[in-house]
Amino acid sequence: MKYETVIGLEVHAQLLTESKIFCGCSTKFGREPNSNTCPVCAGFPGVLPVLNKKVVEFAIRAGLATHCQIAASSRLARKNYFYPDLPKGYQISQYELPVSTNGYIDVTVAGASKRIRLTRIHLEEDAGKNIHDLRGDSSLVDLNRAGVPLLEIVSEPDIRSAEEAGNYLKSLRAVLQYLEICDGNMEEGSFRCDANVSVRLEGTKELGTKTELKNLNSFKAVEGALKYEIERHSQTLSAGGKLFQETRLWDADREVTRSMRTKEFAHDYRYFPDPDLLPLVIEEQWVEAIGAAMPELPDARKARFISQYRLPAYDAELLTGRKDVADYFETAVKTHPNPKSISNWIMGDIFRVLKERKLDEQLYVSAWPISATHLGELVSLIDEGKISGRIAKTVFEAILDSSRSPQQIVADKGLEQVSDIESIEMAVEEILAANPKQVSDYKAGNEKVFGFLVGQIMKATKGKVNPQKANEILKQKLTQAS
Ligand code: ADP
Ligand code: ZN
Ligand code: MG
């Protein structure tokens, strides 16, 4: 029997506001535990929350960018549960009336565009952090994160494979990064994802029993956990077994999911509108003003990369998938206007090096071992005929982690390409003299040795002669001599 996979994702994105959602405390990451706190976010009795306007503005930006309807009036609600990192005993979130609904994101899947619908985007506050491994006899609580603003972005169950889930997450993250409202860092937890997955017999409509997967703190974890779970569901069902709705944790070391708890239901949380907060009323003019000031988004930038730089769609998709990578590309092109060649270097050698150094999920190009201007300069040296493509690879390796420019490296190592005719002629003649058998073979009609002779010339000159000129001169000499 063949099963179809059904996935819906719930993403929590930490917003890049200076202060928390209901108080003036800083949102700065990595401070002394419990230093970014006040009576409001520490949940003292008798205090009142005040909604941060910037949080609402960011939510509107996200809603507009994902084609949602922005609610003219929405509500903040209390989600009640007990846990030590939640000092109030409830989380302020949104329930029946979220700030935006009914949006979508277009994701590229196997070269084609696919629309993933968004159910809703709502506002909520983050919880603090429990720390279990610092002291043997007790757990500690750090409330610096309590009250940090989050957007929860919920997709419809429109995703059909683990790979598609990864692409959706990357597209969503790109949108939030382009909007400059979330840094998208999965490892640091500023972009988190819970994945809901089920399978059903191909051709059937009804949704199967789902599990909710947590502890997914990298793209690799999301895809790994989903693949594992899809396999587990299909095998259980084909063996006639039964699945339970439950929450499972991904164990990245052992590459398995483990049951954490049977799934709680909405009624367990006893949601009700927060009486301390007025309905959130958003005026249309405000939404229009935010809409008019929207930055360029990934889809638009991709289209521009195709038209302005004449890049293939594949390149444009890959380069605009992250704002910092797209910026890097454009800086390099400003240094030297050869977009396709620069794109090739980024997608080829740079991505290869990042992968080797396990930096490919690292978020900031500032961690890359070569700057955009140096890449531009390297390509310009090739285009000006100063170095050959082969030597460029050597220069590239030498630039990595170096503060020297490509020009300096070429000068220091004496790698400049030899283009003057006399030097090349000399090199060619030496090779012809050293290989009389190949020369006579060539004359006897074996043209294959031509490539061998070119190779010998390149080897003798350490790849520094201009290959095109070497070819011309070699052909000349061989025909002259006959
Ligand atoms: P819950 O009540 O458990 O929070 P929701 O209906 O609110 O469930 O959906 C939460 C997420 O799970 C959404 O992203 C939704 O698309 C997804 N989802 C719901 N049912 C299924 C299912 N049977 N299989 C896969 N994903 C599902
Ligand atoms: Zn506070
Ligand atoms: Mg739900």
PDB file of C-alpha atoms and ligand atoms in Angstrom, residues 20-26 36-43 143-144 146-147, ligand 2:
ATOM      1  CA  LYS A  20       9.906  42.833  25.310  1.00  0.00           C
ATOM      2  CA  ILE A  21       6.262  42.523  24.300  1.00  0.00           C
ATOM      3  CA  PHE A  22       4.567  43.735  27.509  1.00  0.00           C
ATOM      4  CA  CYS A  23       7.315  45.616  29.413  1.00  0.00           C
ATOM      5  CA  GLY A  24      10.358  47.769  28.740  1.00  0.00           C
ATOM      6  CA  CYS A  25      12.993  45.100  29.482  1.00  0.00           C
ATOM      7  CA  SER A  26      15.714  44.494  26.907  1.00  0.00           C
ATOM      8  CA  ASN A  36      16.627  41.518  31.763  1.00  0.00           C
ATOM      9  CA  THR A  37      13.644  41.276  34.082  1.00  0.00           C
ATOM     10  CA  CYS A  38      11.095  43.427  35.886  1.00  0.00           C
ATOM     11  CA  PRO A  39       7.925  42.753  37.906  1.00  0.00           C
ATOM     12  CA  VAL A  40       5.879  42.419  34.684  1.00  0.00           C
ATOM     13  CA  CYS A  41       7.920  39.730  32.913  1.00  0.00           C
ATOM     14  CA  ALA A  42       8.775  38.042  36.208  1.00  0.00           C
ATOM     15  CA  GLY A  43       5.044  37.631  36.811  1.00  0.00           C
ATOM     16  CA  LEU A 143      13.658  34.705  32.918  1.00  0.00           C
ATOM     17  CA  ASN A 144      15.614  36.860  30.454  1.00  0.00           C
ATOM     18  CA  ALA A 146      10.267  35.553  29.380  1.00  0.00           C
ATOM     19  CA  GLY A 147       8.224  38.147  27.512  1.00  0.00           C
TER      20      GLY A 147
HETATM   21 ZN    ZN B   2      10.223  43.049  32.072  1.00  0.00          ZN
END
